[in-house]
Coordinates of C-alpha atoms and ligand atoms in Angstrom, one line a residue:
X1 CA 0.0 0.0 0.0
X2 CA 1.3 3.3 -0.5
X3 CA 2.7 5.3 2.4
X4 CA 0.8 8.3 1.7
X5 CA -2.8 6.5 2.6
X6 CA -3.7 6.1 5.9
X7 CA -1.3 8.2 7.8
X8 CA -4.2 11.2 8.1
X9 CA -7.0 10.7 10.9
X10 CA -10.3 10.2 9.1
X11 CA -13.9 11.2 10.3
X12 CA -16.9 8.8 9.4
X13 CA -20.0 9.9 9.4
X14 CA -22.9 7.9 8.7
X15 CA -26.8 8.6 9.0
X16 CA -28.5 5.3 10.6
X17 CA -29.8 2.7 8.3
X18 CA -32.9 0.3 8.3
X19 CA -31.9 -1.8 5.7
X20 CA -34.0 -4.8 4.0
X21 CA -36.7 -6.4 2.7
X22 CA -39.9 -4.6 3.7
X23 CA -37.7 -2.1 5.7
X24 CA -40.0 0.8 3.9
X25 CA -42.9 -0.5 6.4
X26 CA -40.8 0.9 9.1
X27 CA -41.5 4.3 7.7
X28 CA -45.0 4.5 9.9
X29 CA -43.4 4.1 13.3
X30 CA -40.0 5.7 13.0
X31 CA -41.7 9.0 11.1
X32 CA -44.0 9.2 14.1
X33 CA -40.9 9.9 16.2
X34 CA -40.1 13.3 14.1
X35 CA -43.4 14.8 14.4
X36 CA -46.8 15.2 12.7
X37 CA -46.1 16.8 9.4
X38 CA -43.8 15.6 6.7
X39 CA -43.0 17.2 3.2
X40 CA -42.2 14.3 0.8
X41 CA -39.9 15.1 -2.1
X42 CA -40.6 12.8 -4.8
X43 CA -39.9 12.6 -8.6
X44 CA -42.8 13.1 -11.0
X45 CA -42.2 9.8 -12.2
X46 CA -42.9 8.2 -8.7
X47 CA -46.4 10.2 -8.2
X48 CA -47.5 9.1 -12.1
X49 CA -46.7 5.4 -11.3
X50 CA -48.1 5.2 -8.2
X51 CA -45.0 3.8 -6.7
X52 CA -45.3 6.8 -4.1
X53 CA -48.6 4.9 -2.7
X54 CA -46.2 3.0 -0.7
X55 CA -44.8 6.3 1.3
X56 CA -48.5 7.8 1.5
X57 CA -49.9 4.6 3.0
X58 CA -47.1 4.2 5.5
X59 CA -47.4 8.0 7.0
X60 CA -51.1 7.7 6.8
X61 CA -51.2 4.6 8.9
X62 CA -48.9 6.5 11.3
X63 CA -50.9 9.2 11.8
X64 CA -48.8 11.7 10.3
X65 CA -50.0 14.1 7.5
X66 CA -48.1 15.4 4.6
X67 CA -47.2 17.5 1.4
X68 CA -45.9 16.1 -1.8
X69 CA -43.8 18.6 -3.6
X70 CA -42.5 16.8 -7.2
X71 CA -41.9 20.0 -9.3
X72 CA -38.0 19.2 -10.7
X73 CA -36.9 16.9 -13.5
X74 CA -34.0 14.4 -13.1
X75 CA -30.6 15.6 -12.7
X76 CA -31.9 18.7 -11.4
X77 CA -30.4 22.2 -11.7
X78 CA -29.3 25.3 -9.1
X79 CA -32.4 26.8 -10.7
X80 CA -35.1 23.9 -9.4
X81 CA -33.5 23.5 -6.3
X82 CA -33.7 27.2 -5.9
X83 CA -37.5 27.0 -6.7
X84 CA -37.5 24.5 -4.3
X85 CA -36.4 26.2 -1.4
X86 CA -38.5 29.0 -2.4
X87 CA -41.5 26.9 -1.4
X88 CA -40.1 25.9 1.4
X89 CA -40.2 28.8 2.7
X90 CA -43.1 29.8 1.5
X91 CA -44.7 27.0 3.1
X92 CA -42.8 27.4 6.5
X93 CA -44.1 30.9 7.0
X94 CA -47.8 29.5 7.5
X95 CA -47.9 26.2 8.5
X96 CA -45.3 23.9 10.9
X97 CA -43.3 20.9 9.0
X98 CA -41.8 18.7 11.3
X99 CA -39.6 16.6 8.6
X100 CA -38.5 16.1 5.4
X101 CA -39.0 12.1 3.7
X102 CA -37.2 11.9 0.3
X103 CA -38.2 9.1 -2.0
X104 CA -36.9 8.2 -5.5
X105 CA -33.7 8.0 -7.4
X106 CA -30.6 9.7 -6.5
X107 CA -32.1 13.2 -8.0
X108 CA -34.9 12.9 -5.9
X109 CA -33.2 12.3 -2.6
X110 CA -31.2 15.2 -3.5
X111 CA -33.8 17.5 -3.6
X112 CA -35.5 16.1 -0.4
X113 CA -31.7 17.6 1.0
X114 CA -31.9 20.8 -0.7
X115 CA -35.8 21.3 1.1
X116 CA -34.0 20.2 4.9
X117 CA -31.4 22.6 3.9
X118 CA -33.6 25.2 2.7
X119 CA -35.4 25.4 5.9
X120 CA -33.0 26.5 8.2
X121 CA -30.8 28.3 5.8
X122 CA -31.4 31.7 3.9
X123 CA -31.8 31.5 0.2
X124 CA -29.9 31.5 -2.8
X125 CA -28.8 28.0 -2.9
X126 CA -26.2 28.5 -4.7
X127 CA -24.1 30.1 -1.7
X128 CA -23.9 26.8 -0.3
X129 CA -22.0 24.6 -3.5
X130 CA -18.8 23.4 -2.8
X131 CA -17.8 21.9 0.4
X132 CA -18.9 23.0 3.8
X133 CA -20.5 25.7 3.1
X134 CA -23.6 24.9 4.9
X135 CA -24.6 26.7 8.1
X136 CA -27.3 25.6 9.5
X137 CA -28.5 21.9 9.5
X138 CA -32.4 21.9 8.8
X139 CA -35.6 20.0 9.2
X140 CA -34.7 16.2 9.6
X141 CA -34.5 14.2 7.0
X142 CA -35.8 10.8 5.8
X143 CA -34.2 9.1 2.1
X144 CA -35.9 6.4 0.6
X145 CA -34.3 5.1 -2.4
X146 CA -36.0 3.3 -5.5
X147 CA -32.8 2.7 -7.3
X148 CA -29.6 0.9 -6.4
X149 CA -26.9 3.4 -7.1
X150 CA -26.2 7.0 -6.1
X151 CA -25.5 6.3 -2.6
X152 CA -27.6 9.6 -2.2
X153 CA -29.3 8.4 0.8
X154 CA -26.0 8.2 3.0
X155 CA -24.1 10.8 1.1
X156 CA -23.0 14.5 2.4
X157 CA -23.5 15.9 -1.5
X158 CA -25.9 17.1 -3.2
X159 CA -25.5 16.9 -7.0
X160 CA -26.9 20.3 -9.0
X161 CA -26.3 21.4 -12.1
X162 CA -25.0 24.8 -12.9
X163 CA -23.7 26.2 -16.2
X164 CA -23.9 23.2 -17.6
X165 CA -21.7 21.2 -15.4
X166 CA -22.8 19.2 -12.3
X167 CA -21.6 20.6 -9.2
X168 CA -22.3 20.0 -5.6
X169 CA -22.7 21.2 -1.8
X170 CA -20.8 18.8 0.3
X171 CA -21.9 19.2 3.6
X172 CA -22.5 17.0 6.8
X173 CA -25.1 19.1 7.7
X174 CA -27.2 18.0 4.5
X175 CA -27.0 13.9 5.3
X176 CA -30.0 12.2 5.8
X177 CA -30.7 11.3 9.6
X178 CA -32.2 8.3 8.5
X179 CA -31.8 6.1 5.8
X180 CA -34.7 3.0 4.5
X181 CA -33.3 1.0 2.0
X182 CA -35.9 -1.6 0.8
X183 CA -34.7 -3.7 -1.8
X184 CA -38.3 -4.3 -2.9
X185 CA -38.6 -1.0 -4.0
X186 CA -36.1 -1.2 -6.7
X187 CA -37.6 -4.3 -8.8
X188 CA -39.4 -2.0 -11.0
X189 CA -36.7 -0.6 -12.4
X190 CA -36.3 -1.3 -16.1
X191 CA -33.1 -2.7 -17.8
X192 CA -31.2 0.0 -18.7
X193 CA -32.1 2.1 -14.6
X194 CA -31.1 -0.6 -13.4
X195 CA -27.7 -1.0 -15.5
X196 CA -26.6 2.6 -15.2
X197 CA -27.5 3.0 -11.7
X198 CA -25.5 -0.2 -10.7
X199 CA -22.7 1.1 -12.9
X200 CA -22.7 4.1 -10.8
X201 CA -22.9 2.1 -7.7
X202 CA -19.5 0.3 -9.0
X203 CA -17.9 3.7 -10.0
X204 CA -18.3 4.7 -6.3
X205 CA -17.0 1.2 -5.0
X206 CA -13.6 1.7 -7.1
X207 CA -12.8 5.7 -7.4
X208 CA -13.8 5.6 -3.0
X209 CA -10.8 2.4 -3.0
X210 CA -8.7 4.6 -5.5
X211 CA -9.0 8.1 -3.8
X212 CA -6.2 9.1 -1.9
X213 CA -8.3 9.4 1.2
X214 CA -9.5 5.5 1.6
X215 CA -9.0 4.9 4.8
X216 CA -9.6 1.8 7.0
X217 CA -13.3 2.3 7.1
X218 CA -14.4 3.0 3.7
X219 CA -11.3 -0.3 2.4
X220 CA -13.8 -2.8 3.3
X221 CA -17.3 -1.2 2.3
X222 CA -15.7 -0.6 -1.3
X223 CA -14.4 -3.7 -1.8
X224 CA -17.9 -6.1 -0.5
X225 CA -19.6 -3.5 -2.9
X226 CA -17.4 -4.6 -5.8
X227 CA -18.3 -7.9 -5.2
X228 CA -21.7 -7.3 -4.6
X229 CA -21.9 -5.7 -8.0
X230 CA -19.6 -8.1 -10.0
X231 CA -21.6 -10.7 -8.8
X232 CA -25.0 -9.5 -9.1
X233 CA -25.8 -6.3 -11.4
X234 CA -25.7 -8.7 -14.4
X235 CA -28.4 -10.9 -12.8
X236 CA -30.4 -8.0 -11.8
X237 CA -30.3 -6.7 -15.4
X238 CA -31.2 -9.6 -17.0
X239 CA -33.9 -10.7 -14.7
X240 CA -35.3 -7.5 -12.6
X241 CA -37.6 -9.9 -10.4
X242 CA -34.5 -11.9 -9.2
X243 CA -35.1 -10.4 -5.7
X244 CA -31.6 -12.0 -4.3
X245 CA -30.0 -9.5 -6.5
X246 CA -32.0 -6.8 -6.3
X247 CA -30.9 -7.2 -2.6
X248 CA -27.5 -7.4 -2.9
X249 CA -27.4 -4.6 -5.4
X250 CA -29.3 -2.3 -2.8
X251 CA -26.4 -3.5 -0.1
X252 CA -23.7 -2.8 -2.5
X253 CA -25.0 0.7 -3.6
X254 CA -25.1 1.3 0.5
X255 CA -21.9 0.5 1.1
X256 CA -20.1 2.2 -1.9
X257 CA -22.5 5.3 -1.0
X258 CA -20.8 5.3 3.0
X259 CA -17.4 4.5 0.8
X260 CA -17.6 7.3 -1.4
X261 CA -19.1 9.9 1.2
X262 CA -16.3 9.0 3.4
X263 CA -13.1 8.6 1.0
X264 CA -14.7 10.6 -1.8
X265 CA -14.7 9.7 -5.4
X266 CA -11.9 10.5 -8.0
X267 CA -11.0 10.9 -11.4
X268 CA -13.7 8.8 -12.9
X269 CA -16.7 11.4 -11.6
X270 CA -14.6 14.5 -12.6
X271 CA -14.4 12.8 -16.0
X272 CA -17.9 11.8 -16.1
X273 CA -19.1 15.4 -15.1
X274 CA -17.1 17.0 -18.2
X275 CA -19.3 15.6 -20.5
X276 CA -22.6 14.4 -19.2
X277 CA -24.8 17.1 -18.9
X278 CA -23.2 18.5 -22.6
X279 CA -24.6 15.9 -24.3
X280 CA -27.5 14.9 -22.0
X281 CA -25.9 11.4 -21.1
X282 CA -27.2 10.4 -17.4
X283 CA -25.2 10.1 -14.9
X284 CA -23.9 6.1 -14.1
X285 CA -23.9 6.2 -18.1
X286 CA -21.3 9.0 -18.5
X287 CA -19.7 7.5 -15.2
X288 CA -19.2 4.0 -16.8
X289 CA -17.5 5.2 -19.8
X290 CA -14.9 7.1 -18.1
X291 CA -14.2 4.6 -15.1
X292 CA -11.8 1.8 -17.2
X293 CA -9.7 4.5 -18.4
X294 CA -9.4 6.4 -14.7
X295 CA -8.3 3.2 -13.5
X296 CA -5.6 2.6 -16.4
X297 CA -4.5 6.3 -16.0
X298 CA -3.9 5.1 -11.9
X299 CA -2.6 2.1 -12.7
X300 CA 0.8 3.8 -12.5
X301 CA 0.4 4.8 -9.2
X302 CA -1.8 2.2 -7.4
X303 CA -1.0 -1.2 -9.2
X304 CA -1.8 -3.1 -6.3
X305 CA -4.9 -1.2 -5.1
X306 CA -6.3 -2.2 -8.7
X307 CA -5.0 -6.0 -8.5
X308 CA -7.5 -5.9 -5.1
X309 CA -10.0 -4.8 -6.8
X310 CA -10.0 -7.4 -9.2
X311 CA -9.5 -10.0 -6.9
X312 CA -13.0 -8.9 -5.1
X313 CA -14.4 -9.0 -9.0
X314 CA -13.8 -12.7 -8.2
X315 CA -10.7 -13.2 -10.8
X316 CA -8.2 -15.5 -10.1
X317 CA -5.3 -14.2 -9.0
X318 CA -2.6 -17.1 -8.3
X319 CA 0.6 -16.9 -10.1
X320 CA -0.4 -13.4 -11.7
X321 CA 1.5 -10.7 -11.1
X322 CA 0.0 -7.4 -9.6
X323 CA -0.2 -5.9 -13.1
X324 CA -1.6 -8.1 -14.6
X325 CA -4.2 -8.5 -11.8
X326 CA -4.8 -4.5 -12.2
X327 CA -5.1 -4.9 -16.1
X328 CA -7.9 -7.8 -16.1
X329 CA -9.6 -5.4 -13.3
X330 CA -10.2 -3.1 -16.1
X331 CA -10.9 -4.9 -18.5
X332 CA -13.9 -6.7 -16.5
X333 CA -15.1 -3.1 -16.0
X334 CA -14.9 -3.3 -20.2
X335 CA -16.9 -6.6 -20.3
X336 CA -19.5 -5.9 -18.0
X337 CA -20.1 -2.6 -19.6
X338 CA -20.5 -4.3 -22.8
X339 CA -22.7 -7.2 -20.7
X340 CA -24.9 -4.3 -19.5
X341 CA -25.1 -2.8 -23.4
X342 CA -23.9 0.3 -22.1
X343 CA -21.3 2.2 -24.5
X344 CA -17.4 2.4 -23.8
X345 CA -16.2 5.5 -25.8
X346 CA -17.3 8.9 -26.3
X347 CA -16.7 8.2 -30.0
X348 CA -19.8 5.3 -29.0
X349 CA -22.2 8.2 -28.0
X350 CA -21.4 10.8 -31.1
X351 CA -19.4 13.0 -29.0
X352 CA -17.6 15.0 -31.7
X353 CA -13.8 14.9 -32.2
X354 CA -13.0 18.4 -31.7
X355 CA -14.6 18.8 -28.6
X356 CA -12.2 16.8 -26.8
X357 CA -9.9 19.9 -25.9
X358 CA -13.0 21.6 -24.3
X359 CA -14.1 18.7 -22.3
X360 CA -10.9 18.1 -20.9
X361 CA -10.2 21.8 -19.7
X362 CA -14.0 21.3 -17.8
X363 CA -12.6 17.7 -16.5
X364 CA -9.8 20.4 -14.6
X365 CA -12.4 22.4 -13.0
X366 CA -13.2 19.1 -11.2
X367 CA -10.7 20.1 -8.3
X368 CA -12.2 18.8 -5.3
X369 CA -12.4 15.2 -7.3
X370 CA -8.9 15.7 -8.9
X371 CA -7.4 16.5 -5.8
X372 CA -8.8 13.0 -4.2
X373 CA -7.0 10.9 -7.2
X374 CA -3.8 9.2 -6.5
X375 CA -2.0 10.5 -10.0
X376 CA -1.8 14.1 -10.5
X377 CA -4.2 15.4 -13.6
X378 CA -2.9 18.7 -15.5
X379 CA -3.9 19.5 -18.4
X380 CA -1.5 17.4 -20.2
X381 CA -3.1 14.2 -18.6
X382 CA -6.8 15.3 -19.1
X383 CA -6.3 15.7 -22.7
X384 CA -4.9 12.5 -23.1
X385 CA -7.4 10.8 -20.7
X386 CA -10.1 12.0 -23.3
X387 CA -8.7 11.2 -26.3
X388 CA -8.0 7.9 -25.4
X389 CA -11.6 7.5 -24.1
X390 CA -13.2 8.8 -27.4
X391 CA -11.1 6.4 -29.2
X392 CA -12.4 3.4 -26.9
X393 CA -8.7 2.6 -27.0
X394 CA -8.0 0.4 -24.0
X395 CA -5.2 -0.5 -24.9
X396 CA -3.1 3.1 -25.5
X397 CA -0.9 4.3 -23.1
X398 CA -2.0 6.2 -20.5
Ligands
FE2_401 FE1 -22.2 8.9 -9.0

């Protein structure tokens, strides 16, 4: 291991977790403890399916009355989470909410932050992106995922996006108090949810184990959620109802979400964030493409960090040496990508040539993720990072 990791003193924080099958019908009794009146942040996509019935019915029988507030899109910008805490306060100044319950995908739970943040800190938003920049923590706050992924619902950040680019406010003071993750709630998610989410889930699991600040904590939740997700996203995306998976694909996106949170991700995110929101490419998408060539850019630096992760992939690892154990790490990120029918080049997507300079000077405005990656990225390095990866060229030096 390399002597730089580990010899700083690391904090863990952590909401507390219910986590299970049927752990959502826990909502009822531990909501009651808050108070009387919750606001639920949900996406649109949860109220037009129905799939919120499950939230309604458990606060009802409970006792405790609510508000549904659903007006943002996925991947939701400064401007929605500004409108957001807009009515929050407009709903503050007449009428008492004891607590906020977030239900959805990762965008969702954000949003359910932004409203907790929003009640006990003055408005813009936008004051509060980048890292501790929170002053007040606010109403507390419930996360219910539906997808098995962001991590959101242990996570200090909240993901926004601003100018184009998706930033964040990293803050204790927006984690959930209380986290309910119900594996049951994530079986109808279609193929390709539930192949980018896990993908994202994975992403967090490796750039947490490659970030300069894993630590003794966050070692062993990346690595279980590695081979969680090597052994179990390709079931669940072949065969949503297998519930075994869906299981062990809602553990795994737990534990890389308290490894990530904790260690913070890396290059790959910074990468991914570059060029997803330019040409509208979701999030564990964009963050699959870029992982396998973060890892080969590292591979310099963390050989044997790499040659674990591939033995928690499940490869076999006797009489390989430690590069070769980091190179077949990569290339089963490459396989299951290509397993999962996601793409593996920006090429793959119809990212244009030319734009490759452009996206790697945003890649450099990535400095709080940059600065968590084991191998220093100028702007020699991002360049290169990006050409390779619109070439889909594995193979090239990095
Ligand atoms: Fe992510």
């Amino acid at each position: 291991m390399s002597s730089f990791r580990g010899l700083r003193a690391h904090k863990i924080k952590m909401p507390e977790v219910v986590v299970g099958i049927d752990a959502v019908k826990r909502l009822g009794e531990v909501a009651k403890a808050f108070g009387n009146k919750a606001l639920v942040v949900a996406g649109r996509g949860s109220l037009e399916s129905g799939r919120i019935k499950v939230i309604e019915d458990e606060l009802a029988k409970a006792g405790v009355d609510f508000t549904i507030y659903s007006d943002f899109k996925p991947e939701p910008t400064l401007n929605q989470a500004e409108k957001l805490a807009e009515y929050v306060s407009r709903v503050l100044s007449y009428e008492k909410i004891d607590f906020v319950v977030g239900f959805g995908g990762g965008s969702s739970l954000d949003m359910a932050k932004v409203a907790s943040l929003a009640s006990a800190n003055p408005r813009p938003i936008g004051q509060y992106m980048g890292v501790d920049k929170v002053l007040r923590k606010g109403l507390p706050l419930i996360l219910v995922p539906t997808t098995a992924g962001s991590g959101s619902e242990v996570s200090k950040s909240i993901v926004l996006v601003r100018d184009g680019m998706k930033d964040g406010i990293v803050s204790e003071k927006v984690m959930a108090d209380l986290a309910i993750v119900d594996p049951v709630l994530t079986i109808t998610m279609p193929p390709s949810l539930t192949s980018m989410t896990g993908i994202d889930a994975l992403s967090h699991a490796i750039e947490a184990y490659m970030s300069i600040n894993a630590n003794v904590f966050t070692d062993p939740l990346a690595l279980k959620a590695i081979s969680m997700v090597s052994t179990n996203l390709r079931k669940a995306y072949s065969n949503g109802s297998d519930l075994d998976a869906r299981k062990a694909m809602s553990e795994a996106a737990l534990l890389a979400g308290l490894a990530f949170s904790n260690a913070s991700n890396c290059a790959g995110h910074a990468a991914a964030s570059a060029f997803a929101v330019k040409y509208g490419v979701p999030h564990g998408v964009a963050c699959g493409i870029s992982l396998p060539y973060v890892m080969k850019f590292n591979m310099l630096a963390i050989a044997e960090r790499l040659a674990d992760i591939a033995i928690a992939m499940g490869i076999e690892g006797e009489g390989l040496s430690t590069r070769e154990l980091a190179q077949l790490a990569i290339a089963e990120v490459i396989d299951l990508l290509m397993d999962l029918d996601l793409p593996t080049s920006l090429q793959e997507i119809g990212v244009p040539e030319e734009d490759i300079v452009k996206l790697a000077d945003n890649m450099l405005k990535m400095t709080r993720l940059l600065e968590a990656n084991p191998r220093r990225v100028g702007p020699e390095e991002a360049r290169k990072i990006f050409e390779v990866m619109w070439r889909g060229d594995i193979e090239a030096k990095l």
